[in-house]
Structure formats: structure tokens, C-alpha cells
Short mmCIF file of C-alpha atoms and ligand atoms in Angstrom, two decimals:
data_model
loop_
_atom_site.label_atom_id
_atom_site.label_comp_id
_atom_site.label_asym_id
_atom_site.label_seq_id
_atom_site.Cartn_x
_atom_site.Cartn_y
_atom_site.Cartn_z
CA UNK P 1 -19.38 36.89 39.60
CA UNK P 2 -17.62 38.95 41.83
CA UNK P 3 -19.36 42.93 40.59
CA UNK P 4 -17.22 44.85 42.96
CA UNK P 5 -14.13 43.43 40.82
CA UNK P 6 -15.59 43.67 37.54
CA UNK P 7 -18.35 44.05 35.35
CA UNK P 8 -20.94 41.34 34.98
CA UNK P 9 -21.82 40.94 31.12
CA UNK P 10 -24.83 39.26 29.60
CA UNK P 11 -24.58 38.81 25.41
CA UNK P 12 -26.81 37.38 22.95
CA UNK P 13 -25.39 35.50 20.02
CA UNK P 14 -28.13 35.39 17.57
CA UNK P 15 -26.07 33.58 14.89
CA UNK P 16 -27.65 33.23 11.80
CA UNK P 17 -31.17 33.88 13.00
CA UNK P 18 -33.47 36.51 12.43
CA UNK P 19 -34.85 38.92 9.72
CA UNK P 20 -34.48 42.49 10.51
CA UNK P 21 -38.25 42.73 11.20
CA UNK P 22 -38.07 40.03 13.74
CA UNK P 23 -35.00 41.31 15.29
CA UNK P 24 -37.16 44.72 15.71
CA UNK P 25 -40.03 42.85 17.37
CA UNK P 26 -37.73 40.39 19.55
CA UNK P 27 -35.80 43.74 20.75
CA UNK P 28 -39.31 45.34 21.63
CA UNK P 29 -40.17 42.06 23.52
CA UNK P 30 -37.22 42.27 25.17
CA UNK P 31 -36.70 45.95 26.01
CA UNK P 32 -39.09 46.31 28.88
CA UNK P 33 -37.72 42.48 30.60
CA UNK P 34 -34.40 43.75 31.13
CA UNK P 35 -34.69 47.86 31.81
CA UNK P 36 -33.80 47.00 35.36
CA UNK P 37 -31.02 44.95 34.74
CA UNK P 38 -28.04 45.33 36.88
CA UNK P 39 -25.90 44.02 34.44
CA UNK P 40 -24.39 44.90 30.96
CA UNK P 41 -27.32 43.57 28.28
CA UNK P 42 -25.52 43.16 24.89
CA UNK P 43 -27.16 41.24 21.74
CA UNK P 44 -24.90 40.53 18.46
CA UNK P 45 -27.00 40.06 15.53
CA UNK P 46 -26.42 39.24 11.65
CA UNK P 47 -24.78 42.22 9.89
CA UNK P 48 -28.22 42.84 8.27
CA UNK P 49 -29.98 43.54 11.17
CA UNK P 50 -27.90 45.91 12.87
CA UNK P 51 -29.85 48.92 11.71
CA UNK P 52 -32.77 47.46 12.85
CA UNK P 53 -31.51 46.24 16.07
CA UNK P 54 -30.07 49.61 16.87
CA UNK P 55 -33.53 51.33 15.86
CA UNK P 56 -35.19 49.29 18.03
CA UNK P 57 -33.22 49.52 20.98
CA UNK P 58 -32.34 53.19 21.36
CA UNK P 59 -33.15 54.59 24.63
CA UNK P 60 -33.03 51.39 26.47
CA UNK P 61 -30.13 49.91 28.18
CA UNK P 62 -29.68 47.38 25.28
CA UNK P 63 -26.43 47.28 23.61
CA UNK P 64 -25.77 46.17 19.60
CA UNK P 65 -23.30 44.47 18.72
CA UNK P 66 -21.66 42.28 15.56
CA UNK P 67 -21.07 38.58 15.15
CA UNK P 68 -17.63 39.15 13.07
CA UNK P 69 -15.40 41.94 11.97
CA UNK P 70 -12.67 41.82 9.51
CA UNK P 71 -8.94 42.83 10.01
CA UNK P 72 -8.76 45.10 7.08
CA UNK P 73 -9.67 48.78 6.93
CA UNK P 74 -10.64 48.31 3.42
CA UNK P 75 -10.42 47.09 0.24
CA UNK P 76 -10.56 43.47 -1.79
CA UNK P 77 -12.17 41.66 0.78
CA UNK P 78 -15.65 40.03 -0.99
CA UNK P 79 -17.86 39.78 1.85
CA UNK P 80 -15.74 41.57 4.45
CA UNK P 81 -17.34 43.79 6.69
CA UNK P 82 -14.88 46.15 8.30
CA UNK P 83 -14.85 47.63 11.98
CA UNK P 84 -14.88 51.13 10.87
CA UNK P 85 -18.19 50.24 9.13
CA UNK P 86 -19.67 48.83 12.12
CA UNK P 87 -18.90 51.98 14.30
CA UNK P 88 -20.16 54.00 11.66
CA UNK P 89 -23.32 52.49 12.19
CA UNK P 90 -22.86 52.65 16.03
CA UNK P 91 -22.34 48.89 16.84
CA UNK P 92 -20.45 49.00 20.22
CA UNK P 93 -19.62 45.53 20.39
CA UNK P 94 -18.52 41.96 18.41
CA UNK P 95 -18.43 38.46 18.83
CA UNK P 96 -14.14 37.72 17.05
CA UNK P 97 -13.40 33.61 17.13
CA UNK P 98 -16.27 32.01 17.80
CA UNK P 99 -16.30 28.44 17.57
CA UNK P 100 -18.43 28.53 14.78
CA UNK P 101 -16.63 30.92 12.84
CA UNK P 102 -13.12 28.27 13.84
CA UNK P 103 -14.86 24.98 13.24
CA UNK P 104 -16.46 25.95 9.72
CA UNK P 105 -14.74 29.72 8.54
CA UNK P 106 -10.90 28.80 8.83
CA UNK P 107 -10.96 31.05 11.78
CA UNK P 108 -7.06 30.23 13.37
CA UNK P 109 -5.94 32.01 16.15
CA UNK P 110 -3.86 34.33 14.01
CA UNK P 111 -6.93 35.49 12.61
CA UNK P 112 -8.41 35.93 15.52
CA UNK P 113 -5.96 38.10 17.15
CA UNK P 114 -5.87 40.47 13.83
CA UNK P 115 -9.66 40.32 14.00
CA UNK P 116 -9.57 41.85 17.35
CA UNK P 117 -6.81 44.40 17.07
CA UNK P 118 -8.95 45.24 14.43
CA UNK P 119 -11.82 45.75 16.67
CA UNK P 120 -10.27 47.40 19.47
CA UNK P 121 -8.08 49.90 17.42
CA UNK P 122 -11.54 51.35 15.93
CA UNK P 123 -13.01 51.71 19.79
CA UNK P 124 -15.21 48.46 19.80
CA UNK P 125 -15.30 46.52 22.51
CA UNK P 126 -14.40 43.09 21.48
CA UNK P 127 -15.81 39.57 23.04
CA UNK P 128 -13.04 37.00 22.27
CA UNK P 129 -14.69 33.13 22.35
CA UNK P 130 -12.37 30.30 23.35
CA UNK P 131 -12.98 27.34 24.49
CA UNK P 132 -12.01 23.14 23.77
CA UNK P 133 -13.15 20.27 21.77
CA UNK P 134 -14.71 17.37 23.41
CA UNK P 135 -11.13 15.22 22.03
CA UNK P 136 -8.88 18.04 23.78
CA UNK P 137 -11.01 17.63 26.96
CA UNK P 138 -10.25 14.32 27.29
CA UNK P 139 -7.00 14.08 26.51
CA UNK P 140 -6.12 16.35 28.96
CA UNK P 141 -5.29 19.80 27.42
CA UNK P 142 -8.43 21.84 28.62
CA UNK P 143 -5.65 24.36 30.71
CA UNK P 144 -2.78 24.30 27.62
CA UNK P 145 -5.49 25.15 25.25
CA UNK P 146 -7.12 28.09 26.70
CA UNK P 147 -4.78 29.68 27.90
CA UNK P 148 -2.96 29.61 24.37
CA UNK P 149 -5.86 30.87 22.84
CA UNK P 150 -6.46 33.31 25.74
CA UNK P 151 -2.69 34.52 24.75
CA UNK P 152 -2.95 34.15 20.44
CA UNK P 153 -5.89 36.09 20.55
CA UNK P 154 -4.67 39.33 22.96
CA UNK P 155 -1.06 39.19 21.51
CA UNK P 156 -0.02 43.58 21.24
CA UNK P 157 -3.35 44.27 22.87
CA UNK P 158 -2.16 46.93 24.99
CA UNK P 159 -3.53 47.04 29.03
CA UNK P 160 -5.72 50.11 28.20
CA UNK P 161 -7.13 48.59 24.98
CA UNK P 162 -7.93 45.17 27.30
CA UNK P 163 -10.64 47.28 29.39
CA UNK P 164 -12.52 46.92 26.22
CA UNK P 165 -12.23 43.07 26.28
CA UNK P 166 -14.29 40.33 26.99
CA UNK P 167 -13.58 36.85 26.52
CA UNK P 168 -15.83 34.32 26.71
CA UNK P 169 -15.12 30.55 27.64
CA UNK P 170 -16.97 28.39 25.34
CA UNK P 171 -16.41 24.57 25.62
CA UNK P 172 -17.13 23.56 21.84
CA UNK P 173 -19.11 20.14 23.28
CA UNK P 174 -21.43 22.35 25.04
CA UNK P 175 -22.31 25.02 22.82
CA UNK P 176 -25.91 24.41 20.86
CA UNK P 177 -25.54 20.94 22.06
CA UNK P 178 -27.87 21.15 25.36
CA UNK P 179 -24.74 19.56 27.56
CA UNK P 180 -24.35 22.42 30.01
CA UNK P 181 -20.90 22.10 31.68
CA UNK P 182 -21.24 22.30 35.30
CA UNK P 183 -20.76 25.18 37.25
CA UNK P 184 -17.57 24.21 38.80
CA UNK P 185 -16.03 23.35 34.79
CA UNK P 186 -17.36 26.81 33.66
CA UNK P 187 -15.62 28.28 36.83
CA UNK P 188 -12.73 26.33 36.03
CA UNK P 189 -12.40 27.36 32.28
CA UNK P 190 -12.76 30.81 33.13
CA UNK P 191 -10.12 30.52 35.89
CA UNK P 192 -7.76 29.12 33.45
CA UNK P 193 -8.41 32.49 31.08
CA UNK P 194 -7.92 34.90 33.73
CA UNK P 195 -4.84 32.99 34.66
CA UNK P 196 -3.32 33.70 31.27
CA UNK P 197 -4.34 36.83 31.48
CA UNK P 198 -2.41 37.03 34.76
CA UNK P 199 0.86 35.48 33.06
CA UNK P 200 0.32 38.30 30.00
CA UNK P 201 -0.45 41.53 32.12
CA UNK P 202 -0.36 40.59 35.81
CA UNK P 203 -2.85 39.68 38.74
CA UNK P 204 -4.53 43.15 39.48
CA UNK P 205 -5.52 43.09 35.44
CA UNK P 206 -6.71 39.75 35.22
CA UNK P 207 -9.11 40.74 37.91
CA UNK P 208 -10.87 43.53 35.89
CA UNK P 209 -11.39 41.59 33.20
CA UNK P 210 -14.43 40.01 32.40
CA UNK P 211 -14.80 36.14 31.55
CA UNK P 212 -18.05 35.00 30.13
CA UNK P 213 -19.25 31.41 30.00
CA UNK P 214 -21.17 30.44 27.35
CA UNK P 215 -22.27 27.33 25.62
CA UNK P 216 -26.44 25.61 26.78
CA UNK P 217 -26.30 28.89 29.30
CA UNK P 218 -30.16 29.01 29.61
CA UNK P 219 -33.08 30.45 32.06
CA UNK P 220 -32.22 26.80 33.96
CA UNK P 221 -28.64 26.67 34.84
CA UNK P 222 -27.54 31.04 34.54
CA UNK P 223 -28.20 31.30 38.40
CA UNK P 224 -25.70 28.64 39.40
CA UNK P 225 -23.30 29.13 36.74
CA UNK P 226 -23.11 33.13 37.20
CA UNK P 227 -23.06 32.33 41.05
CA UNK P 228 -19.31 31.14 40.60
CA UNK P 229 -16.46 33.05 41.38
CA UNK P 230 -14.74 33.32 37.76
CA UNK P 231 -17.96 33.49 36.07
CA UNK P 232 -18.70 36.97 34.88
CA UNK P 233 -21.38 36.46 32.64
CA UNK P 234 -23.08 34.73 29.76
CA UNK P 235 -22.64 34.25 26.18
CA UNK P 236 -25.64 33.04 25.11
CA UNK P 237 -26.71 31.80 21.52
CA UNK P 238 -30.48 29.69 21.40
CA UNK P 239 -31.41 31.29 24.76
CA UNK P 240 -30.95 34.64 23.36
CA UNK P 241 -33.77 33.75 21.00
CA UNK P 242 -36.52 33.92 23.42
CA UNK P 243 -37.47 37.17 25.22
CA UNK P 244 -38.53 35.57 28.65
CA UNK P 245 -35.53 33.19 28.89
CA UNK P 246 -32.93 35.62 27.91
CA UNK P 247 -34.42 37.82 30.51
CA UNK P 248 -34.48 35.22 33.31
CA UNK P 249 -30.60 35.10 32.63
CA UNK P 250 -30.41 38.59 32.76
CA UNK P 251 -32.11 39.03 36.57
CA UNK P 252 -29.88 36.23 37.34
CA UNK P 253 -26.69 38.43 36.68
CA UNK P 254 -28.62 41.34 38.24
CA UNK P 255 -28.35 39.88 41.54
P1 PGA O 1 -25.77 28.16 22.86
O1 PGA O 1 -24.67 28.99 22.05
O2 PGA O 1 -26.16 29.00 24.04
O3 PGA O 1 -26.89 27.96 21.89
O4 PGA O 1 -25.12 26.88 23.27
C1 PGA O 1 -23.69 29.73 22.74
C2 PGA O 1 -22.79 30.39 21.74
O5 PGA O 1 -22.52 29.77 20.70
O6 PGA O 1 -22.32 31.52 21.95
#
């Protein structure tokens, strides 16, 4: 992390997890671990449990968020929940491309980038997942790959509408799977985002921007992950699950 640069971010990924009841009484748990935090606390829940989430969490320093948006402003879309909708509500934030939503949705990184134009045209603040396959790790293309996807996915964001973006570095062989990657391949991964960032709108941007890692981030490994350089904060999915670890990760980042 380097805070005098840019902003250190700490997100919950809930996934498909969660009852609006028990996303209530998990925010409640939670609320009091992290009022100190020196960081940015964000949790994305399922669509359902936004209301809830936001009830909960008003007057703390805990932010709501989405797990998808879609591109359209309206219409024929079965399923579809749009980004005006989510602002209506008052969600601030969403998870666009996560590996999850690639691997089993037909997410592409056309989709992707309309996703988040999406987002950031209606004033949300958008957290963009990349991040390699196991296969594409070892045949050498961890750089190519993220920084093309780093690219797809912010292709006619404007400079002003990237101080609303995020992107988070998620190797796909480490996320749910336990296998942390060190700190020095997080740093790494992120480096190679906020290099094509560089390339697409110059050094002094690239620096602003913040570049979560996420994938096994837990109450364990946050303090020597977020202690690297490039690494701006967490993304953090069965971690986020758990009041006392997710707070552990969040007084890591507060330091
Ligand atoms: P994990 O998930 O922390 O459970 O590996 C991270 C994510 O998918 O964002």
C-alpha cells in the first residue's frame, strides 16, 4: 500500500451467500470491528440483500455495494438488474467481471467493459476483477493477460470517470481455492495492472488508482500481502463471511 498515493480499499464479496436477515446480523457484527478503520470498508452482497445491507449499515463507515450490474438502462433483459436501479437504492459500489461471473456467466471482456461504462456513467464506483488461469500462468502469459484485460475492461473510460475505479487482481487458481499467491505474485499482478494503466492514461494516473488483490486474502496472509508496494487492498470473498476475520483484514489495511 502506499496511502499517501492512493486509497487503500477493503471489499467483501459475499457471492451467493446470505439471506437478508443474516446479512442484517453479519453487518451488526461487523459494524462496531471496523468503525476505526483507516481504510475504505466496502461489502457487495446478493441483489436481495441490498436493502437490508444498507439498513443495517447506515451511520457507520460501511459501504454497500452489488455483485453485477447490467449494461442496459432498461428493457428486455430477464433477470437484468440495471445500474440506475442500484443507485436508486443507494448502492455505491459493484463487483463487474468477476471470475465467477467469466468462468460460468459468459462474462467476455466486451461485456465487461459495457458492464462498467454502465456503472460508471450512473456515478457507481466500479471494482473491475482480472486475473489468470492456472494454464495461462504457466505458460507464461500472466503479464499479456492482465494487462489486456486491464485495457478491454477500461476501453472510453474517461480519466475523471477512472477515479471511480478499482480493479482488483484475482489469480483464478487462488480464488476460493485456499492457495494464497505470495505476496511478491500479488505485488507483481497488481504491478502489471497499474502498468497498463500507465500505457492507457500515463504514470501520474496509474498511481492514483487503486489495485486490489484478492483471491484466499484472509485474517492470515492480509498483513503481508497489503504490506506490498502495488497492493492497495483486498477483495475478499469466504473471509468476508466472518465478522472477526474480515475485521482482522481490515486493521491490517488501517495501518
Ligand atoms: P476468496 O474469494 O477470498 O474466497 O478466495 C475472493 C473473490 O472471489 O473475490
Amino acid at each position: 500500500m502506499n496511502k499517501s498515493l492512493r486509497k487503500a480499499v477493503i471489499a467483501g464479496n459475499w457471492k451467493m451467500n446470505k439471506t437478508p436477515a443474516e446479512a442484517a446480523a453479519l453487518i451488526n457484527e461487523m459494524k462496531p470491528l471496523v468503525a476505526d478503520a483507516d481504510c475504505d470498508v466496502v461489502l457487495c452482497v446478493p441483489y436481495v440483500d441490498i436493502p437490508a445491507a444498507l439498513e443495517a449499515a447506515k451511520g457507520s463507515n460501511i459501504k454497500i455495494g452489488a455483485e453485477n450490474v447490467h449494461f442496459k438502462a432498461s428493457g428486455a433483459y430477464t433477470g437484468e438488474i440495471s445500474a440506475e436501479m442500484l443507485t436508486a437504492l443507494g448502492v455505491e459500489y459493484v463487483v463487474i467481471g468477476h471470475s465467477e461471473r467469466r468462468q460460468y456467466f459468459g462474462e467476455t471482456d466486451q461485456t465487461v467493459n459495457l458492464r462498467s461504462l454502465a456503472a460508471l456513467n450512473a456515478g457507481l464506483k466500479a471494482i473491475i476483477c482480472v486475473g489468470e488461469t492456472l494454464e495461462q500462468r504457466e505458460l507464461g502469459y500472466t503479464e499479456t493477460l492482465l494487462k489486456y484485460q486491464t485495457k478491454m475492461a477500461l476501453t472510453n473510460v474517461t480519466a475523471e470517470q477512472l477515479k471511480n475505479v478499482i480493479i482488483a487482481y484475482e489469480p483464478v487458481w487462488a480464488i476460493g481455492t485456499g492457495v494464497t499467491a505470495t505476496d511478491d505474485q500479488a505485488n507483481e499482478g497488481n504491478k502489471y495492472v497499474r502498468d497498463a494503466i500507465a500505457e492507457a492514461y500515463g504514470a501520474d494516473v496509474a498511481e492514483t488508482v487503486t489495485v486490489q488483490y484478492g483471491g484466499s486474502m484472509n485474517a492470515k496472509n492480509a498483513e503481508g500481502l497489503l504490506s506490498k508496494e502495488h497492493v492497495d487492498g483486498g477483495l475478499i470473498g469466504g473471509a468476508s463471511l466472518k465478522a472477526a476475520d474480515f475485521s482482522v483484514i481490515v486493521k491490517a489495511a488501517s495501518k
